PDB file of C-alpha atoms and ligand atoms in Angstrom:
ATOM      1  CA  MET A   1       5.376 131.017 229.395  1.00 41.00           C
ATOM      2  CA  LYS A   2       2.369 131.441 232.353  1.00 46.00           C
ATOM      3  CA  LYS A   3       1.979 127.831 233.676  1.00 39.00           C
ATOM      4  CA  ILE A   4      -2.422 126.186 232.934  1.00 39.00           C
ATOM      5  CA  ALA A   5      -3.144 126.507 237.082  1.00 38.00           C
ATOM      6  CA  GLY A   6      -5.103 123.510 237.937  1.00 36.00           C
ATOM      7  CA  TYR A   7      -6.489 122.261 234.971  1.00 34.00           C
ATOM      8  CA  VAL A   8      -3.315 119.868 233.688  1.00 32.00           C
ATOM      9  CA  LYS A   9      -4.450 118.145 236.961  1.00 30.00           C
ATOM     10  CA  THR A  10      -8.834 118.036 235.248  1.00 33.00           C
ATOM     11  CA  THR A  11      -9.491 115.537 233.583  1.00 30.00           C
ATOM     12  CA  TYR A  12     -10.795 116.187 230.292  1.00 33.00           C
ATOM     13  CA  HIS A  13     -14.999 114.536 230.282  1.00 32.00           C
ATOM     14  CA  SER A  14     -14.754 117.545 233.584  1.00 35.00           C
ATOM     15  CA  ILE A  15     -13.722 120.371 231.564  1.00 36.00           C
ATOM     16  CA  VAL A  16     -16.111 119.925 228.850  1.00 36.00           C
ATOM     17  CA  ASN A  17     -18.384 120.204 231.318  1.00 38.00           C
ATOM     18  CA  ARG A  18     -17.788 122.880 233.640  1.00 40.00           C
ATOM     19  CA  LEU A  19     -17.357 126.434 234.237  1.00 44.00           C
ATOM     20  CA  LEU A  20     -15.567 127.818 237.216  1.00 43.00           C
ATOM     21  CA  PRO A  21     -18.075 128.164 240.127  1.00 40.00           C
ATOM     22  CA  SER A  22     -18.959 132.066 240.235  1.00 38.00           C
ATOM     23  CA  SER A  23     -17.264 132.945 243.066  1.00 39.00           C
ATOM     24  CA  PHE A  24     -13.404 132.312 241.039  1.00 42.00           C
ATOM     25  CA  TYR A  25     -13.550 135.382 239.996  1.00 38.00           C
ATOM     26  CA  PRO A  26     -13.789 139.017 242.055  1.00 41.00           C
ATOM     27  CA  THR A  27     -16.625 141.107 240.715  1.00 40.00           C
ATOM     28  CA  ARG A  28     -16.019 143.516 238.098  1.00 47.00           C
ATOM     29  CA  SER A  29     -15.590 147.509 239.281  1.00 42.00           C
ATOM     30  CA  PHE A  30     -18.088 148.461 237.010  1.00 46.00           C
ATOM     31  CA  ASN A  31     -21.227 148.707 234.936  1.00 49.00           C
ATOM     32  CA  LEU A  32     -21.391 148.218 231.802  1.00 51.00           C
ATOM     33  CA  ASN A  33     -24.373 150.602 231.311  1.00 55.00           C
ATOM     34  CA  GLU A  34     -22.954 153.724 232.293  1.00 66.00           C
ATOM     35  CA  VAL A  35     -19.758 152.858 229.922  1.00 84.00           C
ATOM     36  CA  SER A  36     -20.117 154.668 226.785  1.00 92.00           C
ATOM     37  CA  MET A  37     -18.870 152.894 223.622  1.00 94.00           C
ATOM     38  CA  ASP A  38     -16.153 155.110 222.834  1.00 94.00           C
ATOM     39  CA  ASP A  39     -15.012 154.221 226.252  1.00 96.00           C
ATOM     40  CA  LEU A  40     -14.992 150.837 226.211  1.00 97.00           C
ATOM     41  CA  ILE A  41     -13.707 151.674 222.355  1.00 98.00           C
ATOM     42  CA  ARG A  42     -10.392 153.302 224.221  1.00 97.00           C
ATOM     43  CA  ARG A  43      -9.610 151.058 226.882  1.00 97.00           C
ATOM     44  CA  ALA A  44      -9.847 147.896 224.406  1.00 98.00           C
ATOM     45  CA  ALA A  45      -7.104 149.920 222.513  1.00 98.00           C
ATOM     46  CA  ASN A  46      -5.763 151.598 225.421  1.00 97.00           C
ATOM     47  CA  ASP A  47      -5.179 146.978 226.744  1.00 98.00           C
ATOM     48  CA  LEU A  48      -4.527 145.969 223.277  1.00 98.00           C
ATOM     49  CA  ALA A  49      -1.443 148.718 222.929  1.00 96.00           C
ATOM     50  CA  ALA A  50      -0.355 147.010 226.605  1.00 97.00           C
ATOM     51  CA  ALA A  51      -0.158 144.022 226.235  1.00 97.00           C
ATOM     52  CA  GLY A  52       1.879 141.235 225.159  1.00 96.00           C
ATOM     53  CA  ASN A  53      -0.078 138.049 223.979  1.00 97.00           C
ATOM     54  CA  VAL A  54      -3.525 138.391 222.359  1.00 98.00           C
ATOM     55  CA  VAL A  55      -5.283 135.455 220.747  1.00 98.00           C
ATOM     56  CA  ALA A  56      -8.954 135.479 219.500  1.00 98.00           C
ATOM     57  CA  LEU A  57     -11.590 133.520 219.849  1.00 98.00           C
ATOM     58  CA  THR A  58     -14.372 133.826 216.872  1.00 98.00           C
ATOM     59  CA  GLY A  59     -17.611 132.414 216.372  1.00 97.00           C
ATOM     60  CA  ALA A  60     -19.712 132.246 213.493  1.00 95.00           C
ATOM     61  CA  GLY A  61     -20.925 136.185 213.928  1.00 96.00           C
ATOM     62  CA  ILE A  62     -17.578 137.956 212.623  1.00 98.00           C
ATOM     63  CA  SER A  63     -18.872 136.278 209.475  1.00 97.00           C
ATOM     64  CA  THR A  64     -22.088 137.674 209.532  1.00 95.00           C
ATOM     65  CA  GLU A  65     -21.082 140.426 207.812  1.00 96.00           C
ATOM     66  CA  SER A  66     -19.793 138.798 205.092  1.00 96.00           C
ATOM     67  CA  GLY A  67     -23.553 137.119 204.337  1.00 92.00           C
ATOM     68  CA  ILE A  68     -22.750 133.233 206.112  1.00 91.00           C
ATOM     69  CA  PRO A  69     -25.494 132.900 208.547  1.00 87.00           C
ATOM     70  CA  PRO A  70     -24.779 132.688 211.986  1.00 86.00           C
ATOM     71  CA  PHE A  71     -26.778 129.282 214.159  1.00 82.00           C
ATOM     72  CA  ARG A  72     -27.984 131.685 216.641  1.00 76.00           C
ATOM     73  CA  GLY A  73     -28.684 134.838 216.946  1.00 69.00           C
ATOM     74  CA  LYS A  74     -30.937 137.499 214.787  1.00 72.00           C
ATOM     75  CA  GLY A  75     -30.974 135.923 211.260  1.00 71.00           C
ATOM     76  CA  GLY A  76     -29.416 132.327 212.486  1.00 72.00           C
ATOM     77  CA  LEU A  77     -30.059 128.866 210.798  1.00 72.00           C
ATOM     78  CA  TRP A  78     -31.489 129.028 214.455  1.00 73.00           C
ATOM     79  CA  GLU A  79     -34.745 129.951 212.982  1.00 76.00           C
ATOM     80  CA  LYS A  80     -35.150 127.628 210.045  1.00 77.00           C
ATOM     81  CA  PHE A  81     -34.823 124.130 211.847  1.00 79.00           C
ATOM     82  CA  ASP A  82     -32.541 123.386 214.745  1.00 83.00           C
ATOM     83  CA  PRO A  83     -28.501 123.201 214.595  1.00 79.00           C
ATOM     84  CA  MET A  84     -28.344 121.306 217.620  1.00 79.00           C
ATOM     85  CA  GLU A  85     -29.956 117.996 215.368  1.00 82.00           C
ATOM     86  CA  ILE A  86     -29.249 118.667 211.634  1.00 89.00           C
ATOM     87  CA  ALA A  87     -25.737 119.845 212.213  1.00 91.00           C
ATOM     88  CA  HIS A  88     -24.990 116.420 214.544  1.00 94.00           C
ATOM     89  CA  ILE A  89     -23.451 113.488 213.588  1.00 95.00           C
ATOM     90  CA  ASP A  90     -25.879 111.093 213.721  1.00 94.00           C
ATOM     91  CA  ALA A  91     -28.028 112.977 211.154  1.00 94.00           C
ATOM     92  CA  LEU A  92     -25.082 112.489 209.022  1.00 94.00           C
ATOM     93  CA  MET A  93     -25.405 108.970 209.420  1.00 95.00           C
ATOM     94  CA  ARG A  94     -29.418 108.066 209.582  1.00 94.00           C
ATOM     95  CA  ASP A  95     -30.014 110.672 206.985  1.00 94.00           C
ATOM     96  CA  PRO A  96     -26.830 111.985 204.520  1.00 95.00           C
ATOM     97  CA  ALA A  97     -29.007 112.803 202.026  1.00 95.00           C
ATOM     98  CA  LYS A  98     -31.008 115.308 204.645  1.00 93.00           C
ATOM     99  CA  VAL A  99     -27.941 117.371 205.955  1.00 93.00           C
ATOM    100  CA  TRP A 100     -26.802 117.914 202.879  1.00 94.00           C
ATOM    101  CA  ASN A 101     -30.353 118.853 200.860  1.00 92.00           C
ATOM    102  CA  ILE A 102     -30.942 121.338 204.625  1.00 89.00           C
ATOM    103  CA  LEU A 103     -27.045 122.749 204.936  1.00 89.00           C
ATOM    104  CA  VAL A 104     -24.328 121.621 203.462  1.00 91.00           C
ATOM    105  CA  LYS A 105     -25.551 122.388 200.349  1.00 90.00           C
ATOM    106  CA  GLU A 106     -26.890 125.944 201.368  1.00 86.00           C
ATOM    107  CA  MET A 107     -23.273 126.405 203.136  1.00 87.00           C
ATOM    108  CA  LYS A 108     -21.529 125.400 200.558  1.00 89.00           C
ATOM    109  CA  GLU A 109     -23.026 128.141 197.911  1.00 88.00           C
ATOM    110  CA  ILE A 110     -22.490 131.210 200.520  1.00 88.00           C
ATOM    111  CA  VAL A 111     -19.331 129.713 201.867  1.00 88.00           C
ATOM    112  CA  ASP A 112     -17.958 129.273 197.692  1.00 87.00           C
ATOM    113  CA  THR A 113     -18.635 133.194 197.075  1.00 91.00           C
ATOM    114  CA  ALA A 114     -17.416 135.027 200.717  1.00 94.00           C
ATOM    115  CA  THR A 115     -14.824 137.265 201.131  1.00 97.00           C
ATOM    116  CA  PRO A 116     -14.120 138.433 204.771  1.00 98.00           C
ATOM    117  CA  ASN A 117     -15.268 141.436 206.301  1.00 98.00           C
ATOM    118  CA  ASP A 118     -13.957 144.392 208.853  1.00 98.00           C
ATOM    119  CA  GLY A 119     -13.731 142.167 211.650  1.00 98.00           C
ATOM    120  CA  HIS A 120     -11.741 139.312 209.776  1.00 98.00           C
ATOM    121  CA  LYS A 121      -9.443 142.229 208.080  1.00 98.00           C
ATOM    122  CA  GLY A 122      -8.899 144.084 211.468  1.00 98.00           C
ATOM    123  CA  LEU A 123      -7.873 140.637 213.054  1.00 98.00           C
ATOM    124  CA  ALA A 124      -5.460 140.528 210.370  1.00 98.00           C
ATOM    125  CA  LYS A 125      -3.878 144.195 210.500  1.00 97.00           C
ATOM    126  CA  LEU A 126      -3.954 143.103 214.577  1.00 97.00           C
ATOM    127  CA  GLU A 127      -1.141 140.091 213.654  1.00 98.00           C
ATOM    128  CA  LYS A 128       0.286 142.391 211.062  1.00 96.00           C
ATOM    129  CA  ILE A 129       1.285 145.376 213.653  1.00 95.00           C
ATOM    130  CA  GLY A 130       2.054 142.618 216.245  1.00 95.00           C
ATOM    131  CA  LYS A 131      -0.054 142.896 217.872  1.00 95.00           C
ATOM    132  CA  LEU A 132      -1.678 139.340 217.635  1.00 97.00           C
ATOM    133  CA  LYS A 133      -0.549 136.023 217.598  1.00 94.00           C
ATOM    134  CA  THR A 134      -3.775 133.567 217.748  1.00 98.00           C
ATOM    135  CA  VAL A 135      -6.937 132.987 215.730  1.00 98.00           C
ATOM    136  CA  ILE A 136      -8.750 130.009 217.291  1.00 98.00           C
ATOM    137  CA  THR A 137     -11.850 129.721 215.395  1.00 98.00           C
ATOM    138  CA  GLN A 138     -14.920 127.524 216.066  1.00 97.00           C
ATOM    139  CA  ASN A 139     -15.664 129.395 211.650  1.00 96.00           C
ATOM    140  CA  ILE A 140     -14.659 126.390 209.012  1.00 94.00           C
ATOM    141  CA  ASP A 141     -15.095 128.954 207.077  1.00 94.00           C
ATOM    142  CA  GLY A 142     -11.826 130.069 205.903  1.00 95.00           C
ATOM    143  CA  LEU A 143     -12.390 133.871 206.394  1.00 97.00           C
ATOM    144  CA  HIS A 144      -9.038 133.613 209.295  1.00 98.00           C
ATOM    145  CA  GLN A 145      -6.670 132.903 206.727  1.00 97.00           C
ATOM    146  CA  ALA A 146      -7.885 134.193 203.739  1.00 97.00           C
ATOM    147  CA  ALA A 147      -7.862 138.440 204.943  1.00 98.00           C
ATOM    148  CA  GLY A 148      -4.076 137.573 206.210  1.00 98.00           C
ATOM    149  CA  ASN A 149      -4.447 135.761 209.699  1.00 98.00           C
ATOM    150  CA  THR A 150      -1.430 133.371 209.136  1.00 98.00           C
ATOM    151  CA  ASP A 151      -1.627 131.651 212.724  1.00 98.00           C
ATOM    152  CA  VAL A 152      -5.263 129.929 212.535  1.00 98.00           C
ATOM    153  CA  ILE A 153      -6.213 127.138 215.108  1.00 98.00           C
ATOM    154  CA  GLU A 154      -9.989 125.841 212.921  1.00 97.00           C
ATOM    155  CA  PHE A 155     -10.886 124.730 216.656  1.00 96.00           C
ATOM    156  CA  HIS A 156     -14.337 123.021 214.183  1.00 96.00           C
ATOM    157  CA  GLY A 157     -12.139 121.739 211.183  1.00 94.00           C
ATOM    158  CA  ASN A 158     -13.143 124.042 207.681  1.00 92.00           C
ATOM    159  CA  PHE A 159     -15.220 123.738 204.418  1.00 92.00           C
ATOM    160  CA  ALA A 160     -12.677 123.638 202.344  1.00 92.00           C
ATOM    161  CA  TRP A 161     -12.338 119.519 201.862  1.00 94.00           C
ATOM    162  CA  GLN A 162     -14.945 117.029 201.809  1.00 96.00           C
ATOM    163  CA  ARG A 163     -14.329 113.834 202.749  1.00 96.00           C
ATOM    164  CA  CYS A 164     -15.055 110.303 201.785  1.00 97.00           C
ATOM    165  CA  MET A 165     -16.544 108.508 204.154  1.00 97.00           C
ATOM    166  CA  ASP A 166     -15.798 105.011 202.603  1.00 97.00           C
ATOM    167  CA  CYS A 167     -12.006 105.249 201.313  1.00 98.00           C
ATOM    168  CA  SER A 168     -11.273 109.503 202.806  1.00 97.00           C
ATOM    169  CA  ARG A 169     -10.409 110.295 200.338  1.00 97.00           C
ATOM    170  CA  LYS A 170     -10.855 114.346 199.596  1.00 97.00           C
ATOM    171  CA  TYR A 171     -12.538 116.572 197.727  1.00 96.00           C
ATOM    172  CA  GLU A 172     -11.717 120.259 197.068  1.00 94.00           C
ATOM    173  CA  THR A 173     -16.026 121.431 198.528  1.00 93.00           C
ATOM    174  CA  ARG A 174     -15.645 124.368 195.145  1.00 90.00           C
ATOM    175  CA  LYS A 175     -14.842 121.557 192.437  1.00 92.00           C
ATOM    176  CA  VAL A 176     -17.502 119.174 194.300  1.00 93.00           C
ATOM    177  CA  GLU A 177     -20.541 118.847 191.860  1.00 90.00           C
ATOM    178  CA  VAL A 178     -23.792 118.904 193.786  1.00 88.00           C
ATOM    179  CA  ALA A 179     -26.216 117.403 191.095  1.00 89.00           C
ATOM    180  CA  GLU A 180     -26.148 114.521 192.705  1.00 91.00           C
ATOM    181  CA  ILE A 181     -27.406 115.217 196.691  1.00 94.00           C
ATOM    182  CA  PRO A 182     -25.121 113.287 198.380  1.00 95.00           C
ATOM    183  CA  PRO A 183     -22.031 113.263 196.176  1.00 96.00           C
ATOM    184  CA  ARG A 184     -19.954 110.696 196.489  1.00 96.00           C
ATOM    185  CA  CYS A 185     -16.805 109.590 195.935  1.00 97.00           C
ATOM    186  CA  GLY A 186     -15.146 107.785 193.190  1.00 96.00           C
ATOM    187  CA  CYS A 187     -15.328 104.419 194.804  1.00 98.00           C
ATOM    188  CA  GLY A 188     -19.135 104.814 195.247  1.00 96.00           C
ATOM    189  CA  GLY A 189     -18.517 106.202 199.171  1.00 97.00           C
ATOM    190  CA  ILE A 190     -20.597 109.578 200.335  1.00 96.00           C
ATOM    191  CA  LEU A 191     -19.293 112.637 200.531  1.00 96.00           C
ATOM    192  CA  ARG A 192     -19.484 114.524 204.321  1.00 96.00           C
ATOM    193  CA  PRO A 193     -17.736 118.164 205.087  1.00 95.00           C
ATOM    194  CA  ASP A 194     -14.049 117.268 206.920  1.00 94.00           C
ATOM    195  CA  ALA A 195     -15.644 119.751 209.402  1.00 95.00           C
ATOM    196  CA  VAL A 196     -16.454 118.601 213.203  1.00 95.00           C
ATOM    197  CA  PHE A 197     -19.914 118.334 213.436  1.00 94.00           C
ATOM    198  CA  PHE A 198     -22.223 118.759 217.023  1.00 92.00           C
ATOM    199  CA  GLY A 199     -20.969 114.763 218.919  1.00 93.00           C
ATOM    200  CA  GLU A 200     -17.692 114.693 217.404  1.00 95.00           C
ATOM    201  CA  MET A 201     -14.321 114.522 218.876  1.00 95.00           C
ATOM    202  CA  ILE A 202     -12.602 118.545 218.041  1.00 96.00           C
ATOM    203  CA  PRO A 203      -9.080 117.591 216.399  1.00 94.00           C
ATOM    204  CA  GLN A 204      -6.758 116.634 219.448  1.00 96.00           C
ATOM    205  CA  ASP A 205      -4.365 118.832 217.813  1.00 97.00           C
ATOM    206  CA  ALA A 206      -6.310 121.717 217.717  1.00 97.00           C
ATOM    207  CA  MET A 207      -7.624 121.131 220.944  1.00 97.00           C
ATOM    208  CA  TRP A 208      -4.231 121.789 222.854  1.00 97.00           C
ATOM    209  CA  ARG A 209      -3.185 124.402 220.746  1.00 98.00           C
ATOM    210  CA  SER A 210      -5.694 126.275 221.546  1.00 98.00           C
ATOM    211  CA  ARG A 211      -5.539 125.277 225.402  1.00 98.00           C
ATOM    212  CA  GLN A 212      -1.937 126.014 224.666  1.00 98.00           C
ATOM    213  CA  ALA A 213      -2.936 130.060 223.544  1.00 98.00           C
ATOM    214  CA  ALA A 214      -5.460 130.443 225.543  1.00 98.00           C
ATOM    215  CA  SER A 215      -3.905 129.681 229.465  1.00 98.00           C
ATOM    216  CA  ASP A 216      -0.534 131.017 227.840  1.00 98.00           C
ATOM    217  CA  CYS A 217      -2.463 134.670 226.212  1.00 98.00           C
ATOM    218  CA  ASP A 218      -2.971 137.982 229.267  1.00 97.00           C
ATOM    219  CA  LEU A 219      -5.632 138.932 227.087  1.00 98.00           C
ATOM    220  CA  MET A 220      -8.180 137.421 224.895  1.00 98.00           C
ATOM    221  CA  LEU A 221     -10.943 138.831 221.507  1.00 98.00           C
ATOM    222  CA  VAL A 222     -13.713 136.812 222.076  1.00 98.00           C
ATOM    223  CA  VAL A 223     -15.580 138.314 219.249  1.00 98.00           C
ATOM    224  CA  GLY A 224     -19.297 136.889 217.239  1.00 97.00           C
ATOM    225  CA  THR A 225     -19.615 133.148 219.392  1.00 97.00           C
ATOM    226  CA  SER A 226     -22.592 132.640 221.123  1.00 94.00           C
ATOM    227  CA  ALA A 227     -20.235 131.108 223.904  1.00 96.00           C
ATOM    228  CA  VAL A 228     -22.247 128.243 224.165  1.00 94.00           C
ATOM    229  CA  VAL A 229     -20.705 125.104 222.137  1.00 92.00           C
ATOM    230  CA  GLN A 230     -18.466 123.777 224.608  1.00 93.00           C
ATOM    231  CA  PRO A 231     -15.041 122.718 224.211  1.00 96.00           C
ATOM    232  CA  ALA A 232     -14.370 125.722 222.553  1.00 97.00           C
ATOM    233  CA  ALA A 233     -16.726 128.304 225.027  1.00 97.00           C
ATOM    234  CA  LEU A 234     -13.558 126.798 227.901  1.00 97.00           C
ATOM    235  CA  MET A 235     -11.374 128.815 226.148  1.00 98.00           C
ATOM    236  CA  PRO A 236     -11.678 132.493 228.024  1.00 98.00           C
ATOM    237  CA  VAL A 237     -12.442 130.253 231.124  1.00 98.00           C
ATOM    238  CA  TYR A 238      -8.509 129.127 230.731  1.00 98.00           C
ATOM    239  CA  ALA A 239      -7.403 132.657 230.144  1.00 98.00           C
ATOM    240  CA  LYS A 240      -8.608 134.168 232.524  1.00 98.00           C
ATOM    241  CA  GLU A 241      -8.156 131.121 235.101  1.00 97.00           C
ATOM    242  CA  THR A 242      -4.194 132.395 233.970  1.00 96.00           C
ATOM    243  CA  GLY A 243      -5.084 135.910 234.288  1.00 97.00           C
ATOM    244  CA  ALA A 244      -5.857 136.999 230.925  1.00 98.00           C
ATOM    245  CA  LYS A 245      -7.548 139.940 230.144  1.00 98.00           C
ATOM    246  CA  ILE A 246     -11.262 138.821 228.549  1.00 98.00           C
ATOM    247  CA  ILE A 247     -12.466 141.935 225.717  1.00 98.00           C
ATOM    248  CA  GLU A 248     -16.425 140.375 224.614  1.00 98.00           C
ATOM    249  CA  ILE A 249     -17.557 141.629 221.137  1.00 98.00           C
ATOM    250  CA  ASN A 250     -20.716 141.002 220.175  1.00 97.00           C
ATOM    251  CA  PRO A 251     -24.084 142.866 219.764  1.00 96.00           C
ATOM    252  CA  GLU A 252     -25.907 140.364 223.162  1.00 95.00           C
ATOM    253  CA  ARG A 253     -24.893 139.375 225.919  1.00 96.00           C
ATOM    254  CA  THR A 254     -23.533 135.156 226.216  1.00 97.00           C
ATOM    255  CA  PRO A 255     -22.744 133.405 228.705  1.00 97.00           C
ATOM    256  CA  LEU A 256     -19.626 134.955 228.426  1.00 98.00           C
ATOM    257  CA  THR A 257     -20.580 138.203 229.809  1.00 97.00           C
ATOM    258  CA  ALA A 258     -21.306 138.220 233.667  1.00 95.00           C
ATOM    259  CA  GLU A 259     -18.334 136.683 235.145  1.00 93.00           C
ATOM    260  CA  ILE A 260     -15.733 136.045 232.067  1.00 97.00           C
ATOM    261  CA  SER A 261     -15.648 138.808 230.388  1.00 98.00           C
ATOM    262  CA  ASP A 262     -13.502 141.814 231.960  1.00 98.00           C
ATOM    263  CA  TYR A 263     -15.846 143.531 229.374  1.00 98.00           C
ATOM    264  CA  LEU A 264     -17.918 143.574 226.607  1.00 98.00           C
ATOM    265  CA  ILE A 265     -18.474 145.264 223.507  1.00 98.00           C
ATOM    266  CA  MET A 266     -21.966 145.305 221.837  1.00 97.00           C
ATOM    267  CA  GLY A 267     -21.741 145.766 218.768  1.00 97.00           C
ATOM    268  CA  LYS A 268     -20.906 144.058 214.927  1.00 97.00           C
ATOM    269  CA  ALA A 269     -17.783 142.816 214.586  1.00 98.00           C
ATOM    270  CA  GLY A 270     -16.579 145.904 211.212  1.00 98.00           C
ATOM    271  CA  GLU A 271     -17.505 148.159 212.772  1.00 98.00           C
ATOM    272  CA  VAL A 272     -16.253 147.018 216.178  1.00 98.00           C
ATOM    273  CA  MET A 273     -13.015 146.032 215.192  1.00 98.00           C
ATOM    274  CA  ASN A 274     -12.318 148.819 212.715  1.00 97.00           C
ATOM    275  CA  GLN A 275     -13.136 152.000 215.628  1.00 98.00           C
ATOM    276  CA  ILE A 276      -9.809 149.893 218.261  1.00 98.00           C
ATOM    277  CA  ILE A 277      -7.765 149.405 215.586  1.00 97.00           C
ATOM    278  CA  GLN A 278      -8.193 153.704 214.444  1.00 96.00           C
ATOM    279  CA  THR A 279      -7.919 154.350 217.995  1.00 97.00           C
ATOM    280  CA  LEU A 280      -4.495 151.903 218.358  1.00 96.00           C
ATOM    281  CA  GLU A 281      -2.508 153.504 215.429  1.00 92.00           C
ATOM    282  CA  GLN A 282      -2.691 156.740 217.044  1.00 90.00           C
ATOM    283  CA  LYS A 283      -1.245 154.719 220.126  1.00 82.00           C
ATOM    284  CA  ILE A 284       1.603 152.832 219.093  1.00 76.00           C
TER     285      ILE A 284
HETATM  286  P1  LIG B 301     -23.447 130.610 216.756  1.00 59.18           P
HETATM  287  O1  LIG B 301     -24.650 130.181 215.411  1.00 59.18           O
HETATM  288  O2  LIG B 301     -23.921 130.036 217.728  1.00 59.18           O
HETATM  289  O3  LIG B 301     -23.343 132.323 217.956  1.00 59.18           O
HETATM  290  C1  LIG B 301     -23.137 133.659 216.562  1.00 59.18           C
HETATM  291  C2  LIG B 301     -22.914 134.859 217.456  1.00 59.18           C
HETATM  292  O4  LIG B 301     -22.166 136.196 216.466  1.00 59.18           O
HETATM  293  C3  LIG B 301     -24.300 135.165 218.086  1.00 59.18           C
HETATM  294  O5  LIG B 301     -23.347 135.812 220.589  1.00 59.18           O
HETATM  295  C4  LIG B 301     -24.667 136.158 218.118  1.00 59.18           C
HETATM  296  O6  LIG B 301     -25.266 137.310 218.647  1.00 59.18           O
HETATM  297  C5  LIG B 301     -22.993 137.406 217.607  1.00 59.18           C
HETATM  298  N1  LIG B 301     -22.945 137.857 216.311  1.00 59.18           N
HETATM  299  C6  LIG B 301     -24.449 137.981 215.327  1.00 59.18           C
HETATM  300  N2  LIG B 301     -23.807 139.087 214.496  1.00 59.18           N
HETATM  301  C7  LIG B 301     -23.132 139.427 215.010  1.00 59.18           C
HETATM  302  C8  LIG B 301     -21.630 140.562 214.632  1.00 59.18           C
HETATM  303  N3  LIG B 301     -21.877 140.960 212.963  1.00 59.18           N
HETATM  304  N4  LIG B 301     -20.572 140.665 214.420  1.00 59.18           N
HETATM  305  C9  LIG B 301     -20.021 140.103 216.266  1.00 59.18           C
HETATM  306  N5  LIG B 301     -21.124 139.439 216.083  1.00 59.18           N
HETATM  307  C10 LIG B 301     -22.314 138.493 216.022  1.00 59.18           C
HETATM  308  O7  LIG B 301     -21.619 130.152 216.847  1.00 59.18           O
HETATM  309  P2  LIG B 301     -21.327 129.870 217.397  1.00 59.18           P
HETATM  310  O8  LIG B 301     -21.097 131.125 218.757  1.00 59.18           O
HETATM  311  O9  LIG B 301     -19.798 130.277 216.529  1.00 59.18           O
HETATM  312  O10 LIG B 301     -21.174 128.473 217.512  1.00 59.18           O
HETATM  313  C11 LIG B 301     -22.077 127.843 216.333  1.00 59.18           C
HETATM  314  C12 LIG B 301     -21.481 126.334 215.533  1.00 59.18           C
HETATM  315  O11 LIG B 301     -21.667 126.357 214.259  1.00 59.18           O
HETATM  316  C13 LIG B 301     -19.634 126.746 215.353  1.00 59.18           C
HETATM  317  O12 LIG B 301     -19.400 125.859 216.545  1.00 59.18           O
HETATM  318  C14 LIG B 301     -19.147 127.065 214.131  1.00 59.18           C
HETATM  319  O13 LIG B 301     -18.283 126.177 212.949  1.00 59.18           O
HETATM  320  C15 LIG B 301     -20.585 126.008 214.038  1.00 59.18           C
HETATM  321  N6  LIG B 301     -21.468 127.505 212.248  1.00 59.18           N
HETATM  322  C16 LIG B 301     -20.104 128.287 211.692  1.00 59.18           C
HETATM  323  C17 LIG B 301     -20.062 129.733 210.857  1.00 59.18           C
HETATM  324  C18 LIG B 301     -19.082 129.471 209.649  1.00 59.18           C
HETATM  325  O14 LIG B 301     -18.361 128.822 209.893  1.00 59.18           O
HETATM  326  N7  LIG B 301     -18.980 131.378 209.364  1.00 59.18           N
HETATM  327  C19 LIG B 301     -21.590 129.801 210.197  1.00 59.18           C
HETATM  328  C20 LIG B 301     -22.620 128.781 211.791  1.00 59.18           C
HETATM  329  C21 LIG B 301     -22.066 128.177 212.273  1.00 59.18           C
HETATM  330 ZN1  LIG B 302     -14.503 107.372 198.195  1.00 59.18          ZN
END
């Protein structure tokens, strides 16, 4: 097992507020522009074949091909409203009906019917062939479990359940009636998603398990995350610090691309995963 260098001594607060200085990492030895997509797919398949402990960190982007809009990026909810404001715990406490109307109701309609796409299925396949151990997901849509991954750390909780803000009783989201907004518990309290809003703590177990998984892996696939939401975006940093390779799959560059990722495969998660798995299957 690899050791969590340095960070054990670092306070939580300083961890979530910084990335490592750029001087920490050696400059990459190749120019992304000179490498073809086919080369990158082959390289990822080789890296996966050679790796002993692979972990994936996923974000909203992996679920866009299932029809769930991301926050940022093209077609993101950001184009309609500021998620940092409406998905913030202060907004929920101040005006739950507004948050239900703008965010939760729409999310419920979409998540109730969404099914896994090739990106989720690809990660499930990687687990099945013994090439992926754990998925750390920022998503709350449950699609990794639906695809078949068995070790999924839900960093931001999940949307499958609603919780009464007064008595904490839980209700299955699928069964919650939205005729009246906000929906209420039998006790009269308001229901809220049992997920983490901006401004709330990450569930302790998810935080520590993710850090451990990130620090133990020798390859991390970072799929469909803008890598700006902390502390989730630090997981690749922990992995990198203990010597893991970082492969990003995203149609756009992120703050990780320049210094943390070994390489970025610029494309949609479903399409890229299909190609990687096809190439990997020829090797093993
Ligand atoms: P984000 O919305 O900030 O960024 C989405 C990222 O995905 C962007 O970098 C974008 O370029 C990329 N992307 C878009 N389409 C893609 C595709 N087909 N394949 C690969 N990448 C693609 O997402 P985030 O970093 O996860 O942060 C947003 C927060 O919002 C998360 O904490 C999450 O909890 C929450 N959220 C979850 C869902 C969900 O559960 N599906 C949806 C929206 C937001
Ligand atoms: Zn209640």
